Amino acid sequence: MPSDLANLKITILCISSHLSEFARGIAKADKRTWPGVIVAWNEKKKDPDAFAVNRVKHQAGFHRLMEYAVSQVDIVVGTPVALVEFAQHTEFVPQLIVVDEAARRTENLSLALQAQWQSAFSVYISDTQQFPPIGLTVEQRDFKAVFSYQRQISLFHRMENGGRILARTRQRRLVGSNHVLCRKFHDWVKKKFTRWGCLSATLLIRPDNSEETKSGNSFSNPANANFAVQLIVQLYQAAGTVEACDFSRRASILILTPYKAQRRMYDLLLLELTEAEVPKTLVEVRTIDDSPSHEANIIILDWRDVLRPPRVDFSGSKRVKQNSAQS
């Protein structure tokens, strides 16, 4: 246990200080092992001319001290350029590389560390929907960037656009009172759904605080759209819904909505999902007017708001839904 605590202290020190400061602390703590380094520092302060004459000898001592300091380091934190330079001048070989904000790196910097330490396992953390890559030469008046457009798209944006990112996970940490509220909300949702069941082929759901908003000459309902999309994700992931006529195939879903603005909202929400979350070839969104001949195993009819009467004929919408559903 004491040895583990000592290693933990060294790790924390490496993270919270520069490598040069860490090496200086090692030499000051053990002056008997590093007398040449101590003499060189004192000579540099008191007699710079003598230090310049003995510079080659002193540099060799500094190099040995830095090599020893690097051998004591467990975690190294830095920018990609600094870590590449660090890898080229030391024998430090990590087992794990963690790259944060990977989508903000240009293509040439995305794999720079992996190219230096090819035997290490790499973990890339980023959100491709949040920020574009940082290109310092983009939109500079006094510098003509030859590859400016390429630097605006990171390697991970290209991977996502090419369909190579198959899963996406998000983690949000709430502390204090926020965590209590979040936990109460999730407990309420679980209790609500576990105590309620349905044996009918038609299921009516009314999300709370859901109201249509005017969008140009049309209307949209963000609450209904987000609820329906998350319901589709759960149907494919948790429920494992299959086709009624062939249990070896996954079920298809057709979303019907009376307004074009609401259909566009569904398209945008589905576009943000990956193939691992929802098989997009099995999910289709249409308005009621342009879907008389379309069929699916599951029909989701987003037909009205909650607080006001519907702006479309419900009886006609219901007939379209019943004719489109494959029993």
Short mmCIF file of C-alpha atoms in Angstrom, two decimals:
data_model
loop_
_atom_site.label_atom_id
_atom_site.label_comp_id
_atom_site.label_asym_id
_atom_site.label_seq_id
_atom_site.Cartn_x
_atom_site.Cartn_y
_atom_site.Cartn_z
CA MET A 1 0.00 0.00 0.00
CA PRO A 2 2.75 2.61 0.75
CA SER A 3 4.32 2.00 -2.67
CA ASP A 4 0.95 2.53 -4.36
CA LEU A 5 0.47 5.81 -2.54
CA ALA A 6 3.94 6.96 -3.56
CA ASN A 7 3.21 6.17 -7.20
CA LEU A 8 -0.08 8.04 -6.94
CA LYS A 9 1.72 11.16 -5.65
CA ILE A 10 4.19 11.04 -8.55
CA THR A 11 1.35 10.72 -11.04
CA ILE A 12 -0.48 13.72 -9.62
CA LEU A 13 2.73 15.74 -9.64
CA CYS A 14 3.37 14.89 -13.29
CA ILE A 15 -0.09 16.05 -14.28
CA SER A 16 -0.06 19.29 -12.30
CA SER A 17 3.43 20.56 -13.25
CA HIS A 18 5.73 20.98 -16.23
CA LEU A 19 8.31 18.31 -16.94
CA SER A 20 11.19 20.75 -16.40
CA GLU A 21 9.81 21.73 -12.99
CA PHE A 22 9.39 18.07 -12.10
CA ALA A 23 13.03 17.35 -13.07
CA ARG A 24 14.25 20.38 -11.10
CA GLY A 25 12.38 19.11 -8.04
CA ILE A 26 14.03 15.69 -8.37
CA ALA A 27 17.52 17.24 -8.48
CA LYS A 28 16.85 19.54 -5.50
CA ALA A 29 15.40 16.69 -3.46
CA ASP A 30 18.44 14.45 -4.09
CA LYS A 31 21.50 16.69 -4.43
CA ARG A 32 23.93 13.82 -3.82
CA THR A 33 22.75 11.98 -6.93
CA TRP A 34 22.72 15.10 -9.14
CA PRO A 35 25.64 17.27 -7.95
CA GLY A 36 26.68 18.21 -11.49
CA VAL A 37 23.24 19.62 -12.26
CA ILE A 38 23.23 21.71 -9.08
CA VAL A 39 26.69 23.07 -9.90
CA ALA A 40 25.58 23.91 -13.45
CA TRP A 41 22.55 25.87 -12.19
CA ASN A 42 24.66 27.85 -9.72
CA GLU A 43 27.30 28.49 -12.37
CA LYS A 44 24.69 29.75 -14.82
CA LYS A 45 23.46 32.32 -12.27
CA LYS A 46 26.84 33.44 -10.87
CA ASP A 47 29.22 33.02 -13.83
CA PRO A 48 27.47 32.93 -17.23
CA ASP A 49 30.79 33.01 -19.11
CA ALA A 50 32.05 29.86 -17.39
CA PHE A 51 28.69 28.21 -18.01
CA ALA A 52 29.01 28.96 -21.74
CA VAL A 53 32.48 27.35 -21.80
CA ASN A 54 31.21 24.21 -19.99
CA ARG A 55 27.89 24.15 -21.83
CA VAL A 56 28.46 20.78 -23.57
CA LYS A 57 29.27 19.03 -20.28
CA HIS A 58 26.32 20.62 -18.53
CA GLN A 59 23.92 19.71 -21.34
CA ALA A 60 24.87 16.05 -20.95
CA GLY A 61 23.99 16.24 -17.24
CA PHE A 62 20.68 17.97 -17.98
CA HIS A 63 19.89 15.28 -20.56
CA ARG A 64 20.46 12.47 -18.06
CA LEU A 65 18.25 14.25 -15.52
CA MET A 66 15.43 14.65 -18.06
CA GLU A 67 15.69 10.99 -19.06
CA TYR A 68 15.32 9.97 -15.42
CA ALA A 69 12.38 12.36 -14.93
CA VAL A 70 10.63 10.94 -17.99
CA SER A 71 11.10 7.40 -16.67
CA GLN A 72 9.22 8.41 -13.50
CA VAL A 73 6.26 9.88 -15.37
CA ASP A 74 3.02 7.90 -15.63
CA ILE A 75 0.77 10.45 -17.35
CA VAL A 76 1.77 13.15 -19.84
CA VAL A 77 -0.68 15.89 -20.86
CA GLY A 78 -0.07 18.31 -23.70
CA THR A 79 -1.01 19.57 -27.14
CA PRO A 80 -0.44 17.27 -30.15
CA VAL A 81 2.56 19.27 -31.40
CA ALA A 82 4.19 19.34 -27.96
CA LEU A 83 3.64 15.61 -27.46
CA VAL A 84 5.06 14.80 -30.90
CA GLU A 85 8.21 16.75 -30.01
CA PHE A 86 8.26 15.00 -26.64
CA ALA A 87 8.08 11.59 -28.36
CA GLN A 88 10.91 12.45 -30.75
CA HIS A 89 13.32 13.48 -27.96
CA THR A 90 12.52 10.88 -25.28
CA GLU A 91 12.09 7.13 -24.97
CA PHE A 92 8.69 7.43 -23.29
CA VAL A 93 6.27 4.83 -24.71
CA PRO A 94 2.71 4.89 -23.32
CA GLN A 95 0.23 2.03 -23.35
CA LEU A 96 -2.80 4.30 -23.77
CA ILE A 97 -3.39 7.53 -25.70
CA VAL A 98 -6.50 9.58 -24.87
CA VAL A 99 -7.29 12.29 -27.41
CA ASP A 100 -9.82 14.89 -26.23
CA GLU A 101 -11.73 17.16 -28.64
CA ALA A 102 -10.68 14.92 -31.52
CA ALA A 103 -13.14 16.49 -33.96
CA ARG A 104 -11.48 19.88 -33.50
CA ARG A 105 -8.18 18.62 -34.89
CA THR A 106 -7.22 18.89 -38.52
CA GLU A 107 -6.62 15.73 -40.49
CA ASN A 108 -2.83 15.81 -40.16
CA LEU A 109 -3.02 16.20 -36.36
CA SER A 110 -5.72 13.56 -35.80
CA LEU A 111 -3.31 10.63 -36.10
CA ALA A 112 -0.04 12.39 -35.20
CA LEU A 113 0.26 10.79 -31.76
CA GLN A 114 -0.79 7.38 -33.01
CA ALA A 115 1.92 7.60 -35.67
CA GLN A 116 4.55 8.31 -33.00
CA TRP A 117 3.40 5.58 -30.60
CA GLN A 118 2.00 2.88 -32.87
CA SER A 119 1.90 0.17 -30.19
CA ALA A 120 -0.33 2.21 -27.86
CA PHE A 121 -4.11 1.82 -27.73
CA SER A 122 -5.88 5.06 -28.71
CA VAL A 123 -9.18 6.45 -27.43
CA TYR A 124 -10.67 9.46 -29.23
CA ILE A 125 -13.26 11.57 -27.40
CA SER A 126 -15.22 14.27 -29.19
CA ASP A 127 -18.59 15.53 -30.37
CA THR A 128 -18.78 16.03 -34.11
CA GLN A 129 -22.01 18.00 -33.71
CA GLN A 130 -20.48 20.65 -31.46
CA PHE A 131 -17.44 22.40 -32.99
CA PRO A 132 -15.58 22.33 -36.32
CA PRO A 133 -11.81 21.77 -36.42
CA ILE A 134 -9.50 24.65 -35.57
CA GLY A 135 -7.64 26.00 -38.61
CA LEU A 136 -5.46 28.98 -37.74
CA THR A 137 -4.75 29.80 -41.40
CA VAL A 138 -8.40 29.85 -42.44
CA GLU A 139 -9.75 33.30 -43.43
CA GLN A 140 -6.39 35.01 -42.89
CA ARG A 141 -5.92 38.07 -45.10
CA ASP A 142 -2.12 38.05 -45.00
CA PHE A 143 -1.73 34.32 -45.64
CA LYS A 144 -3.10 32.26 -48.50
CA ALA A 145 -4.02 28.82 -47.17
CA VAL A 146 -3.74 26.19 -49.89
CA PHE A 147 -5.64 23.53 -47.93
CA SER A 148 -7.99 25.86 -46.04
CA TYR A 149 -11.16 24.01 -47.06
CA GLN A 150 -9.67 20.67 -46.10
CA ARG A 151 -8.74 21.98 -42.65
CA GLN A 152 -12.33 23.01 -42.01
CA ILE A 153 -13.39 19.34 -42.04
CA SER A 154 -11.77 17.04 -39.51
CA LEU A 155 -11.05 13.37 -40.04
CA PHE A 156 -13.90 12.44 -37.72
CA HIS A 157 -16.39 14.59 -39.62
CA ARG A 158 -15.39 12.70 -42.77
CA MET A 159 -15.81 9.39 -40.96
CA GLU A 160 -19.29 10.36 -39.80
CA ASN A 161 -20.33 11.63 -43.22
CA GLY A 162 -19.09 8.36 -44.71
CA GLY A 163 -21.19 6.32 -42.29
CA ARG A 164 -18.20 4.86 -40.44
CA ILE A 165 -19.32 6.04 -36.99
CA LEU A 166 -21.86 3.41 -35.97
CA ALA A 167 -22.55 4.37 -32.36
CA ARG A 168 -22.72 7.55 -30.37
CA THR A 169 -22.89 7.92 -26.62
CA ARG A 170 -23.43 10.96 -24.44
CA GLN A 171 -22.71 11.40 -20.77
CA ARG A 172 -23.90 14.27 -18.64
CA ARG A 173 -22.96 14.53 -14.99
CA LEU A 174 -25.20 16.39 -12.61
CA VAL A 175 -24.15 17.10 -9.05
CA GLY A 176 -25.91 18.45 -6.01
CA SER A 177 -29.58 19.36 -6.29
CA ASN A 178 -29.56 18.88 -10.06
CA HIS A 179 -28.67 15.22 -9.64
CA VAL A 180 -31.58 14.74 -7.23
CA LEU A 181 -34.04 16.29 -9.68
CA CYS A 182 -32.71 14.21 -12.55
CA ARG A 183 -33.00 11.01 -10.52
CA LYS A 184 -36.56 11.82 -9.47
CA PHE A 185 -37.56 12.43 -13.08
CA HIS A 186 -36.12 9.09 -14.25
CA ASP A 187 -37.78 7.25 -11.36
CA TRP A 188 -41.11 8.84 -12.26
CA VAL A 189 -40.78 7.77 -15.91
CA LYS A 190 -39.94 4.19 -14.92
CA LYS A 191 -42.83 3.97 -12.50
CA LYS A 192 -45.22 5.46 -15.05
CA PHE A 193 -44.41 2.90 -17.73
CA THR A 194 -44.01 -0.18 -15.53
CA ARG A 195 -47.48 0.19 -14.00
CA TRP A 196 -49.22 0.68 -17.33
CA GLY A 197 -49.79 -1.81 -20.14
CA CYS A 198 -51.84 -2.13 -23.30
CA LEU A 199 -53.17 -5.08 -25.34
CA SER A 200 -54.74 -3.05 -28.14
CA ALA A 201 -53.24 -2.60 -31.61
CA THR A 202 -53.81 1.16 -31.30
CA LEU A 203 -51.98 3.15 -28.67
CA LEU A 204 -52.74 6.80 -27.89
CA ILE A 205 -49.96 8.82 -26.24
CA ARG A 206 -50.20 12.43 -25.15
CA PRO A 207 -46.84 13.92 -24.05
CA ASP A 208 -47.11 16.56 -21.36
CA ASN A 209 -46.56 20.25 -22.19
CA SER A 210 -46.82 19.59 -25.92
CA GLU A 211 -48.14 22.37 -28.11
CA GLU A 212 -47.87 23.25 -31.78
CA THR A 213 -45.89 26.31 -32.85
CA LYS A 214 -46.31 28.24 -36.07
CA SER A 215 -43.47 27.75 -38.57
CA GLY A 216 -44.02 30.02 -41.56
CA ASN A 217 -47.29 28.95 -43.16
CA SER A 218 -47.17 25.57 -41.42
CA PHE A 219 -47.03 24.19 -37.88
CA SER A 220 -44.60 22.02 -35.93
CA ASN A 221 -44.57 20.27 -32.57
CA PRO A 222 -41.02 19.74 -31.23
CA ALA A 223 -42.18 17.82 -28.14
CA ASN A 224 -44.08 15.22 -30.16
CA ALA A 225 -41.23 14.84 -32.65
CA ASN A 226 -38.56 14.29 -29.99
CA PHE A 227 -40.79 11.88 -28.10
CA ALA A 228 -41.59 9.85 -31.23
CA VAL A 229 -37.95 9.63 -32.31
CA GLN A 230 -36.83 8.40 -28.89
CA LEU A 231 -39.71 5.91 -28.93
CA ILE A 232 -38.43 4.56 -32.26
CA VAL A 233 -34.93 4.18 -30.83
CA GLN A 234 -36.30 2.17 -27.90
CA LEU A 235 -38.46 0.02 -30.20
CA TYR A 236 -35.42 -1.09 -32.16
CA GLN A 237 -32.94 -1.35 -29.29
CA ALA A 238 -34.91 -2.52 -26.26
CA ALA A 239 -38.06 -4.08 -27.72
CA GLY A 240 -36.44 -5.78 -30.72
CA THR A 241 -39.51 -5.24 -32.90
CA VAL A 242 -39.74 -7.65 -35.88
CA GLU A 243 -41.86 -7.81 -39.02
CA ALA A 244 -45.31 -9.37 -38.59
CA CYS A 245 -45.05 -11.66 -41.64
CA ASP A 246 -41.38 -12.63 -41.28
CA PHE A 247 -39.85 -12.80 -37.81
CA SER A 248 -36.33 -12.89 -39.27
CA ARG A 249 -36.65 -9.27 -40.42
CA ARG A 250 -36.84 -6.09 -38.40
CA ALA A 251 -40.07 -4.14 -38.43
CA SER A 252 -40.55 -1.04 -40.58
CA ILE A 253 -41.92 2.22 -39.20
CA LEU A 254 -43.89 4.93 -41.01
CA ILE A 255 -44.35 8.35 -39.39
CA LEU A 256 -47.36 10.32 -40.61
CA THR A 257 -47.82 14.00 -39.85
CA PRO A 258 -50.27 16.55 -41.26
CA TYR A 259 -47.72 19.35 -41.69
CA LYS A 260 -44.61 19.63 -43.86
CA ALA A 261 -42.78 21.60 -41.17
CA GLN A 262 -43.29 18.73 -38.75
CA ARG A 263 -42.02 16.27 -41.37
CA ARG A 264 -38.85 18.34 -41.81
CA MET A 265 -38.34 18.32 -38.05
CA TYR A 266 -38.55 14.52 -38.02
CA ASP A 267 -36.06 14.34 -40.90
CA LEU A 268 -33.56 16.48 -38.98
CA LEU A 269 -33.91 14.44 -35.79
CA LEU A 270 -33.49 11.15 -37.64
CA LEU A 271 -30.47 12.54 -39.47
CA GLU A 272 -28.67 13.03 -36.15
CA LEU A 273 -29.05 9.33 -35.29
CA THR A 274 -26.61 6.65 -36.40
CA GLU A 275 -27.31 3.32 -38.06
CA ALA A 276 -26.53 1.58 -34.78
CA GLU A 277 -29.40 3.43 -33.09
CA VAL A 278 -32.02 3.24 -35.85
CA PRO A 279 -31.95 1.39 -39.21
CA LYS A 280 -32.76 4.41 -41.34
CA THR A 281 -33.81 2.34 -44.37
CA LEU A 282 -36.75 1.00 -42.32
CA VAL A 283 -37.99 4.38 -41.04
CA GLU A 284 -39.87 6.77 -43.32
CA VAL A 285 -41.55 10.12 -42.65
CA ARG A 286 -44.42 11.41 -44.80
CA THR A 287 -47.33 13.78 -44.62
CA ILE A 288 -50.81 12.29 -44.62
CA ASP A 289 -51.60 13.74 -48.05
CA ASP A 290 -48.67 12.07 -49.84
CA SER A 291 -48.83 8.63 -48.20
CA PRO A 292 -51.97 6.83 -49.48
CA SER A 293 -50.04 3.79 -50.81
CA HIS A 294 -47.26 3.48 -48.23
CA GLU A 295 -47.27 0.67 -45.68
CA ALA A 296 -45.27 -0.31 -42.61
CA ASN A 297 -45.47 -2.63 -39.61
CA ILE A 298 -45.75 0.24 -37.15
CA ILE A 299 -47.51 3.53 -37.91
CA ILE A 300 -46.84 6.59 -35.76
CA LEU A 301 -49.48 9.24 -36.40
CA ASP A 302 -48.50 12.68 -35.12
CA TRP A 303 -51.82 14.30 -35.85
CA ARG A 304 -52.60 17.08 -33.37
CA ASP A 305 -51.46 19.23 -30.49
CA VAL A 306 -52.68 18.98 -26.91
CA LEU A 307 -54.00 22.37 -25.93
CA ARG A 308 -55.96 23.24 -29.07
CA PRO A 309 -58.35 21.44 -31.45
CA PRO A 310 -56.70 19.71 -34.44
CA ARG A 311 -56.28 21.65 -37.67
CA VAL A 312 -56.83 18.53 -39.81
CA ASP A 313 -59.67 16.04 -40.06
CA PHE A 314 -58.98 13.28 -37.54
CA SER A 315 -61.30 10.74 -39.15
CA GLY A 316 -59.45 10.95 -42.47
CA SER A 317 -56.09 10.72 -40.75
CA LYS A 318 -57.21 7.65 -38.84
CA ARG A 319 -58.34 5.91 -42.03
CA VAL A 320 -54.94 6.57 -43.62
CA LYS A 321 -53.23 5.10 -40.56
CA GLN A 322 -55.37 1.97 -40.51
CA ASN A 323 -54.91 1.35 -44.24
CA SER A 324 -51.13 1.81 -43.97
CA ALA A 325 -50.58 -0.54 -41.02
CA GLN A 326 -49.57 -4.10 -41.89
CA SER A 327 -51.22 -6.49 -39.45
#
